[in-house]
Amino acid sequence: MTMRIPEGLDTRGCVVLPGGVDPHAHPLADIAAATTAAARGGTTTVLAFTAPRPGEAPTAAFERARDELVPQAAVDVRLHPAIWEPDRLDVAELERLRTAGARSVKLFTAFPELGMVADDRKLYETLRDASRLGMLVMAHCEVTGAIDALVDESLAAGRTDARAFADTRPPLVEEAQVARVLDLARLADAPVYLVHLSTAGSLDLVRAARRRGQTVWAEACTHYLVLDESRYDGPDAERFLVAPPLRSRADVDALWEGVADGTIDTVGSDHAESQYKPDFPPGDFRSLPYGYRGIEVRLPVVLSEGARRGVRYERLADVLARNPARAFGIEPDDGDVVVWDPEPEWTIRDGSAFDGLAVTGRIRHVFRRRVGIG
């Protein structure tokens, strides 16, 4: 990924980076606002998940988003088909998606209340068929049955707060499903993209799979790199709910080791333009809304914290731009450029989960196809 810096631009004391490529965002509820925020934050390409309507086929949801929503975007947008009704996905539908322009699909192993859970057969067959079509399967990895049992135990014990939400999705719930998806990908002889990994154990599983010769793309998200589970013990704990939940400080440190050593390929925002509001009875912590806005702060937060930890800017550019582009076959314009000043100190004040976070460094310029946009 080469870069063309506009002539006459003063970049003294600054770091010039490729425009950000966010591999994981849910901006379609207000794509104009979300992508304008992305541009301000140095992201010039967003990979956005479709949001199928009930009963809508994956290809129909993809084409509707492509034709009606993407033209409203302030940056380049590519679409990931999110498979919310896995029974609607078969090889013929994958072929239709491929013809429509999709290069990926996302399967879920959680959220049974929404009918999203893809079983082992669906995972295996989709991995197999997508690979043959040159498409990449993305997987949300949590063991849904274990979560359901832990939820029942928690509610029976009268635990209904944000901490209980996190405790019903412990690290092993993620890691057990990561292991299973990796085994199914190995069986299918297919690459796989693991979204929002949050634990040291998940990274160890990725390393082991790669030693076996598997092609595995490993994604972390901004919040897992700077926030930890202690937030669930504070007075505003509900503000930090996300699935998977925030983890221990040791896991945060392990994720940064994964960024530095190449285990983690990409960092996404998992931006949610509108929070997920589950339909459960009042008093059930599963009814609490969750999901973060974070598309604007992804680059500043990761560049700031990465530099503080001694991670090279070249490596940070890999996870924030180059690798997401490689994973999904994107060739960004060489005029997509971010100019980062590493000196200013400021504090995020946006009402999000990142509100109050101190940042060192600020974006000075953002160019999309050599035209200033941020």
CSV table of C-alpha atoms in Angstrom, one decimal:
chain,number,residue,atom,x,y,z
A,1,MET,CA,0.0,0.0,0.0
A,2,THR,CA,1.8,3.1,-1.3
A,3,MET,CA,0.9,6.7,-0.2
A,4,ARG,CA,0.8,9.9,-2.2
A,5,ILE,CA,1.3,12.9,0.1
A,6,PRO,CA,-0.3,16.1,-1.3
A,7,GLU,CA,2.4,18.6,-2.6
A,8,GLY,CA,3.2,21.4,-0.2
A,9,LEU,CA,1.8,19.7,2.9
A,10,ASP,CA,3.9,20.4,6.0
A,11,THR,CA,4.3,17.1,7.8
A,12,ARG,CA,7.3,18.1,10.0
A,13,GLY,CA,7.1,16.4,13.3
A,14,CYS,CA,4.2,14.2,12.1
A,15,VAL,CA,3.8,10.6,11.1
A,16,VAL,CA,2.3,9.9,7.7
A,17,LEU,CA,0.1,6.8,7.6
A,18,PRO,CA,-2.3,5.1,5.1
A,19,GLY,CA,-5.9,6.0,5.5
A,20,GLY,CA,-7.5,3.7,8.0
A,21,VAL,CA,-9.5,0.6,7.0
A,22,ASP,CA,-12.0,-0.4,9.6
A,23,PRO,CA,-12.8,-4.1,9.1
A,24,HIS,CA,-15.7,-4.3,11.5
A,25,ALA,CA,-18.5,-1.8,11.8
A,26,HIS,CA,-22.3,-1.6,12.1
A,27,PRO,CA,-23.0,1.9,10.7
A,28,LEU,CA,-26.0,1.3,8.5
A,29,ALA,CA,-28.6,2.8,10.9
A,30,ASP,CA,-27.1,6.2,10.0
A,31,ILE,CA,-24.4,5.6,7.5
A,32,ALA,CA,-23.9,9.3,6.6
A,33,ALA,CA,-23.3,10.3,10.3
A,34,ALA,CA,-21.2,7.2,11.0
A,35,THR,CA,-18.9,7.5,8.0
A,36,THR,CA,-18.5,11.3,8.5
A,37,ALA,CA,-17.3,10.4,12.0
A,38,ALA,CA,-15.0,7.8,10.5
A,39,ALA,CA,-13.5,10.4,8.2
A,40,ARG,CA,-12.8,12.7,11.1
A,41,GLY,CA,-11.0,9.8,12.8
A,42,GLY,CA,-8.7,9.0,9.9
A,43,THR,CA,-10.7,6.0,8.5
A,44,THR,CA,-11.1,6.3,4.7
A,45,THR,CA,-12.6,2.8,4.1
A,46,VAL,CA,-15.2,1.1,6.3
A,47,LEU,CA,-16.3,-2.6,6.0
A,48,ALA,CA,-19.9,-2.5,7.2
A,49,PHE,CA,-22.2,-5.4,8.1
A,50,THR,CA,-25.5,-5.7,6.4
A,51,ALA,CA,-28.7,-5.6,8.6
A,52,PRO,CA,-31.2,-8.0,7.1
A,53,ARG,CA,-34.9,-7.5,7.7
A,54,PRO,CA,-36.9,-10.4,9.0
A,55,GLY,CA,-37.3,-12.9,6.2
A,56,GLU,CA,-34.9,-11.1,3.9
A,57,ALA,CA,-32.4,-13.2,2.0
A,58,PRO,CA,-28.7,-12.4,2.5
A,59,THR,CA,-28.3,-11.3,-1.1
A,60,ALA,CA,-31.4,-9.1,-1.0
A,61,ALA,CA,-30.1,-7.4,2.2
A,62,PHE,CA,-26.7,-6.9,0.6
A,63,GLU,CA,-28.1,-5.4,-2.6
A,64,ARG,CA,-30.4,-3.1,-0.7
A,65,ALA,CA,-27.5,-1.8,1.4
A,66,ARG,CA,-25.3,-1.5,-1.6
A,67,ASP,CA,-27.8,0.4,-3.7
A,68,GLU,CA,-29.7,2.5,-1.1
A,69,LEU,CA,-27.2,3.1,1.8
A,70,VAL,CA,-23.6,3.0,0.5
A,71,PRO,CA,-24.1,6.0,-1.8
A,72,GLN,CA,-24.8,8.1,1.3
A,73,ALA,CA,-21.4,7.4,2.8
A,74,ALA,CA,-18.7,10.0,3.3
A,75,VAL,CA,-15.9,7.4,2.8
A,76,ASP,CA,-15.4,4.2,0.8
A,77,VAL,CA,-17.7,1.4,2.1
A,78,ARG,CA,-17.5,-2.3,1.4
A,79,LEU,CA,-20.2,-4.7,2.8
A,80,HIS,CA,-20.0,-7.9,4.8
A,81,PRO,CA,-23.2,-9.9,4.6
A,82,ALA,CA,-24.3,-10.7,8.2
A,83,ILE,CA,-26.1,-14.0,8.3
A,84,TRP,CA,-28.9,-13.4,10.9
A,85,GLU,CA,-30.9,-16.4,9.7
A,86,PRO,CA,-28.4,-19.2,9.0
A,87,ASP,CA,-31.0,-21.5,7.4
A,88,ARG,CA,-31.2,-19.0,4.5
A,89,LEU,CA,-27.6,-19.6,3.6
A,90,ASP,CA,-26.5,-22.4,1.3
A,91,VAL,CA,-24.1,-22.7,-1.5
A,92,ALA,CA,-26.5,-21.2,-4.0
A,93,GLU,CA,-27.0,-18.2,-1.8
A,94,LEU,CA,-23.2,-17.9,-1.4
A,95,GLU,CA,-22.9,-17.9,-5.2
A,96,ARG,CA,-25.5,-15.2,-5.5
A,97,LEU,CA,-23.7,-13.1,-2.9
A,98,ARG,CA,-20.4,-13.6,-4.8
A,99,THR,CA,-22.1,-12.4,-8.0
A,100,ALA,CA,-23.5,-9.4,-6.2
A,101,GLY,CA,-20.0,-8.4,-5.1
A,102,ALA,CA,-19.6,-9.9,-1.6
A,103,ARG,CA,-16.2,-11.3,-0.6
A,104,SER,CA,-17.1,-12.4,2.9
A,105,VAL,CA,-19.9,-13.6,5.1
A,106,LYS,CA,-20.3,-13.5,8.9
A,107,LEU,CA,-21.7,-16.3,11.0
A,108,PHE,CA,-22.7,-16.1,14.7
A,109,THR,CA,-22.6,-18.8,17.4
A,110,ALA,CA,-24.5,-16.7,19.9
A,111,PHE,CA,-27.7,-14.7,20.2
A,112,PRO,CA,-30.3,-17.6,20.1
A,113,GLU,CA,-33.0,-15.1,21.0
A,114,LEU,CA,-32.5,-13.7,17.5
A,115,GLY,CA,-32.3,-17.0,15.8
A,116,MET,CA,-28.7,-16.3,14.7
A,117,VAL,CA,-26.9,-19.3,15.9
A,118,ALA,CA,-25.1,-21.3,13.2
A,119,ASP,CA,-24.6,-24.9,14.2
A,120,ASP,CA,-21.5,-27.0,13.5
A,121,ARG,CA,-22.9,-28.3,10.2
A,122,LYS,CA,-23.7,-24.7,9.0
A,123,LEU,CA,-20.3,-23.5,10.0
A,124,TYR,CA,-18.5,-26.4,8.3
A,125,GLU,CA,-20.5,-26.2,5.1
A,126,THR,CA,-20.2,-22.5,4.8
A,127,LEU,CA,-16.4,-22.6,5.4
A,128,ARG,CA,-16.1,-25.3,2.8
A,129,ASP,CA,-18.3,-23.6,0.2
A,130,ALA,CA,-17.1,-20.1,0.7
A,131,SER,CA,-13.5,-21.2,0.4
A,132,ARG,CA,-14.2,-22.7,-3.0
A,133,LEU,CA,-15.8,-19.5,-4.1
A,134,GLY,CA,-12.9,-17.4,-2.9
A,135,MET,CA,-14.9,-15.9,0.0
A,136,LEU,CA,-13.8,-15.5,3.6
A,137,VAL,CA,-16.0,-16.6,6.5
A,138,MET,CA,-16.0,-14.4,9.6
A,139,ALA,CA,-17.0,-15.9,12.9
A,140,HIS,CA,-18.4,-14.5,16.2
A,141,CYS,CA,-17.2,-17.1,18.7
A,142,GLU,CA,-19.1,-17.8,21.9
A,143,VAL,CA,-20.6,-21.1,23.1
A,144,THR,CA,-24.3,-20.1,23.3
A,145,GLY,CA,-25.4,-23.2,25.3
A,146,ALA,CA,-22.9,-22.4,28.0
A,147,ILE,CA,-24.0,-18.7,28.1
A,148,ASP,CA,-27.6,-19.8,28.5
A,149,ALA,CA,-26.8,-22.1,31.4
A,150,LEU,CA,-24.7,-19.4,33.1
A,151,VAL,CA,-27.5,-16.9,32.6
A,152,ASP,CA,-30.0,-19.2,34.3
A,153,GLU,CA,-27.6,-19.7,37.2
A,154,SER,CA,-27.0,-16.0,37.6
A,155,LEU,CA,-30.7,-15.1,37.5
A,156,ALA,CA,-31.5,-17.8,40.0
A,157,ALA,CA,-29.0,-16.3,42.3
A,158,GLY,CA,-30.6,-12.9,42.0
A,159,ARG,CA,-27.7,-11.4,40.0
A,160,THR,CA,-29.1,-9.0,37.5
A,161,ASP,CA,-26.4,-6.2,37.1
A,162,ALA,CA,-23.8,-5.4,34.5
A,163,ARG,CA,-21.1,-7.5,36.3
A,164,ALA,CA,-23.5,-10.5,36.0
A,165,PHE,CA,-23.8,-9.9,32.3
A,166,ALA,CA,-20.0,-10.1,31.9
A,167,ASP,CA,-19.7,-13.1,34.2
A,168,THR,CA,-22.1,-15.1,32.0
A,169,ARG,CA,-19.7,-14.7,29.1
A,170,PRO,CA,-16.3,-15.7,30.6
A,171,PRO,CA,-13.1,-16.2,28.6
A,172,LEU,CA,-13.6,-19.9,28.3
A,173,VAL,CA,-17.0,-19.3,26.5
A,174,GLU,CA,-15.1,-17.5,23.8
A,175,GLU,CA,-12.0,-19.8,23.8
A,176,ALA,CA,-14.0,-23.0,23.5
A,177,GLN,CA,-15.8,-21.7,20.4
A,178,VAL,CA,-12.6,-20.3,18.9
A,179,ALA,CA,-11.1,-23.8,19.2
A,180,ARG,CA,-14.2,-25.4,17.6
A,181,VAL,CA,-14.3,-23.0,14.7
A,182,LEU,CA,-10.6,-23.5,14.1
A,183,ASP,CA,-11.1,-27.2,14.0
A,184,LEU,CA,-14.0,-26.9,11.6
A,185,ALA,CA,-12.0,-24.6,9.4
A,186,ARG,CA,-9.2,-27.2,9.4
A,187,LEU,CA,-11.6,-29.9,8.5
A,188,ALA,CA,-12.9,-27.8,5.6
A,189,ASP,CA,-9.4,-26.8,4.6
A,190,ALA,CA,-10.6,-23.2,4.6
A,191,PRO,CA,-9.3,-19.9,5.8
A,192,VAL,CA,-11.3,-18.2,8.6
A,193,TYR,CA,-11.5,-14.7,10.1
A,194,LEU,CA,-12.1,-14.6,13.9
A,195,VAL,CA,-13.8,-11.3,14.9
A,196,HIS,CA,-13.3,-9.4,18.1
A,197,LEU,CA,-10.9,-11.8,20.0
A,198,SER,CA,-10.6,-10.6,23.6
A,199,THR,CA,-8.5,-13.1,25.5
A,200,ALA,CA,-4.9,-14.4,25.8
A,201,GLY,CA,-6.3,-17.9,25.4
A,202,SER,CA,-7.9,-17.1,22.1
A,203,LEU,CA,-4.6,-15.8,20.8
A,204,ASP,CA,-2.8,-18.9,21.9
A,205,LEU,CA,-5.3,-21.0,19.9
A,206,VAL,CA,-4.6,-18.8,16.8
A,207,ARG,CA,-0.9,-19.3,17.2
A,208,ALA,CA,-1.3,-23.1,17.5
A,209,ALA,CA,-3.6,-23.2,14.4
A,210,ARG,CA,-1.0,-21.3,12.4
A,211,ARG,CA,1.7,-23.6,13.4
A,212,ARG,CA,-0.4,-26.4,12.0
A,213,GLY,CA,-0.5,-24.5,8.7
A,214,GLN,CA,-4.0,-23.0,8.9
A,215,THR,CA,-4.8,-19.6,7.5
A,216,VAL,CA,-6.3,-17.6,10.3
A,217,TRP,CA,-7.1,-13.9,10.4
A,218,ALA,CA,-7.3,-12.6,14.0
A,219,GLU,CA,-9.1,-9.4,14.9
A,220,ALA,CA,-9.1,-7.4,18.1
A,221,CYS,CA,-11.2,-4.3,18.7
A,222,THR,CA,-10.3,-0.9,20.1
A,223,HIS,CA,-12.1,-1.3,23.4
A,224,TYR,CA,-10.4,-4.6,24.3
A,225,LEU,CA,-7.0,-2.8,23.9
A,226,VAL,CA,-7.7,0.0,26.4
A,227,LEU,CA,-10.6,-0.9,28.6
A,228,ASP,CA,-10.8,-3.7,31.1
A,229,GLU,CA,-13.4,-5.6,33.3
A,230,SER,CA,-12.9,-3.2,36.3
A,231,ARG,CA,-15.4,-0.9,34.5
A,232,TYR,CA,-18.2,-3.3,35.4
A,233,ASP,CA,-17.6,-2.5,39.1
A,234,GLY,CA,-18.2,1.2,38.7
A,235,PRO,CA,-21.3,3.4,39.1
A,236,ASP,CA,-21.8,3.6,35.3
A,237,ALA,CA,-21.1,-0.1,34.6
A,238,GLU,CA,-23.9,-0.4,32.1
A,239,ARG,CA,-22.2,2.0,29.7
A,240,PHE,CA,-19.5,-0.6,29.1
A,241,LEU,CA,-21.6,-3.6,28.1
A,242,VAL,CA,-20.4,-5.3,25.0
A,243,ALA,CA,-20.3,-8.9,23.7
A,244,PRO,CA,-17.8,-10.4,24.3
A,245,PRO,CA,-17.4,-8.4,27.5
A,246,LEU,CA,-14.3,-6.4,28.6
A,247,ARG,CA,-11.6,-8.7,30.0
A,248,SER,CA,-8.8,-8.6,32.6
A,249,ARG,CA,-5.9,-6.3,32.5
A,250,ALA,CA,-3.7,-9.3,31.8
A,251,ASP,CA,-5.8,-10.0,28.7
A,252,VAL,CA,-5.4,-6.4,27.6
A,253,ASP,CA,-1.6,-6.7,27.9
A,254,ALA,CA,-1.7,-10.1,26.0
A,255,LEU,CA,-3.7,-8.5,23.1
A,256,TRP,CA,-1.0,-5.8,22.8
A,257,GLU,CA,1.6,-8.5,22.7
A,258,GLY,CA,-0.4,-10.0,19.9
A,259,VAL,CA,-0.4,-6.7,18.0
A,260,ALA,CA,3.3,-6.3,18.4
A,261,ASP,CA,4.3,-9.9,17.4
A,262,GLY,CA,1.8,-10.2,14.5
A,263,THR,CA,-0.7,-12.6,16.1
A,264,ILE,CA,-3.4,-10.0,15.7
A,265,ASP,CA,-3.8,-9.0,12.1
A,266,THR,CA,-6.5,-6.3,12.4
A,267,VAL,CA,-8.1,-3.9,14.8
A,268,GLY,CA,-11.7,-3.0,14.2
A,269,SER,CA,-14.1,-0.6,16.0
A,270,ASP,CA,-17.1,-2.9,16.1
A,271,HIS,CA,-18.9,0.5,16.0
A,272,ALA,CA,-22.6,0.3,16.6
A,273,GLU,CA,-24.5,3.3,15.4
A,274,SER,CA,-27.5,2.1,17.5
A,275,GLN,CA,-27.2,-0.2,20.5
A,276,TYR,CA,-28.6,-3.7,20.5
A,277,LYS,CA,-31.6,-3.7,22.8
A,278,PRO,CA,-32.6,-7.3,23.6
A,279,ASP,CA,-36.2,-8.0,24.3
A,280,PHE,CA,-36.2,-9.6,27.8
A,281,PRO,CA,-38.3,-8.8,30.8
A,282,PRO,CA,-37.4,-5.9,33.1
A,283,GLY,CA,-35.0,-6.9,35.8
A,284,ASP,CA,-33.3,-9.4,33.5
A,285,PHE,CA,-29.8,-8.1,32.8
A,286,ARG,CA,-30.1,-9.5,29.3
A,287,SER,CA,-32.5,-6.6,28.6
A,288,LEU,CA,-29.7,-4.1,29.1
A,289,PRO,CA,-28.7,-2.4,25.8
A,290,TYR,CA,-25.1,-2.9,24.7
A,291,GLY,CA,-22.6,-2.0,22.0
A,292,TYR,CA,-20.2,0.9,21.5
A,293,ARG,CA,-19.8,3.9,19.2
A,294,GLY,CA,-16.1,4.0,18.3
A,295,ILE,CA,-15.6,4.5,14.6
A,296,GLU,CA,-14.1,8.0,15.1
A,297,VAL,CA,-11.6,7.1,17.9
A,298,ARG,CA,-10.2,3.8,16.6
A,299,LEU,CA,-7.1,5.3,15.0
A,300,PRO,CA,-6.4,7.9,17.7
A,301,VAL,CA,-6.8,5.5,20.6
A,302,VAL,CA,-4.8,2.7,19.0
A,303,LEU,CA,-2.0,5.0,17.8
A,304,SER,CA,-1.8,6.7,21.2
A,305,GLU,CA,-1.8,3.5,23.3
A,306,GLY,CA,0.4,1.6,20.8
A,307,ALA,CA,3.1,4.3,20.8
A,308,ARG,CA,2.9,4.4,24.6
A,309,ARG,CA,3.6,0.7,24.7
A,310,GLY,CA,6.5,1.0,22.2
A,311,VAL,CA,4.8,-0.6,19.2
A,312,ARG,CA,6.2,0.7,15.9
A,313,TYR,CA,4.0,3.0,13.8
A,314,GLU,CA,4.6,0.7,10.9
A,315,ARG,CA,3.1,-2.2,12.8
A,316,LEU,CA,0.2,-0.1,13.9
A,317,ALA,CA,-0.5,0.9,10.3
A,318,ASP,CA,-0.6,-2.8,9.5
A,319,VAL,CA,-3.4,-3.6,11.9
A,320,LEU,CA,-5.3,-0.3,11.2
A,321,ALA,CA,-5.1,-0.2,7.4
A,322,ARG,CA,-2.9,-2.6,5.5
A,323,ASN,CA,-4.0,-6.0,6.9
A,324,PRO,CA,-7.8,-5.3,6.8
A,325,ALA,CA,-7.3,-4.3,3.1
A,326,ARG,CA,-5.4,-7.5,2.4
A,327,ALA,CA,-7.8,-9.8,4.3
A,328,PHE,CA,-10.8,-8.6,2.2
A,329,GLY,CA,-9.1,-8.0,-1.2
A,330,ILE,CA,-9.3,-4.2,-1.1
A,331,GLU,CA,-6.9,-1.9,-2.9
A,332,PRO,CA,-7.3,1.5,-1.3
A,333,ASP,CA,-6.3,4.6,-3.3
A,334,ASP,CA,-2.7,5.7,-2.7
A,335,GLY,CA,-4.2,9.2,-2.0
A,336,ASP,CA,-5.8,7.9,1.2
A,337,VAL,CA,-3.5,9.4,3.8
A,338,VAL,CA,-3.6,10.3,7.5
A,339,VAL,CA,-1.2,12.8,9.0
A,340,TRP,CA,-0.7,12.1,12.7
A,341,ASP,CA,0.9,14.6,15.2
A,342,PRO,CA,2.2,12.5,18.1
A,343,GLU,CA,2.6,15.3,20.6
A,344,PRO,CA,-0.8,16.9,21.6
A,345,GLU,CA,-2.5,15.6,24.7
A,346,TRP,CA,-6.3,15.6,24.9
A,347,THR,CA,-9.2,13.7,26.5
A,348,ILE,CA,-12.0,12.1,24.6
A,349,ARG,CA,-15.4,13.7,25.4
A,350,ASP,CA,-18.0,12.1,23.3
A,351,GLY,CA,-20.3,10.3,25.8
A,352,SER,CA,-19.2,6.9,24.5
A,353,ALA,CA,-17.5,4.1,26.4
A,354,PHE,CA,-14.2,5.9,25.6
A,355,ASP,CA,-15.3,9.2,27.2
A,356,GLY,CA,-12.7,10.4,29.7
A,357,LEU,CA,-9.8,8.4,28.0
A,358,ALA,CA,-6.6,10.4,27.7
A,359,VAL,CA,-5.0,10.4,24.3
A,360,THR,CA,-1.5,11.5,23.2
A,361,GLY,CA,-1.4,12.5,19.6
A,362,ARG,CA,-4.0,14.0,17.2
A,363,ILE,CA,-4.9,13.7,13.6
A,364,ARG,CA,-3.9,16.8,11.7
A,365,HIS,CA,-5.1,15.9,8.2
A,366,VAL,CA,-7.1,13.2,6.5
A,367,PHE,CA,-7.1,12.8,2.7
A,368,ARG,CA,-9.3,10.5,0.6
A,369,ARG,CA,-8.1,10.2,-2.9
A,370,ARG,CA,-5.8,13.2,-2.2
A,371,VAL,CA,-8.8,15.4,-1.2
A,372,GLY,CA,-9.0,16.6,2.4
A,373,ILE,CA,-11.9,15.2,4.3
A,374,GLY,CA,-11.0,15.5,7.9
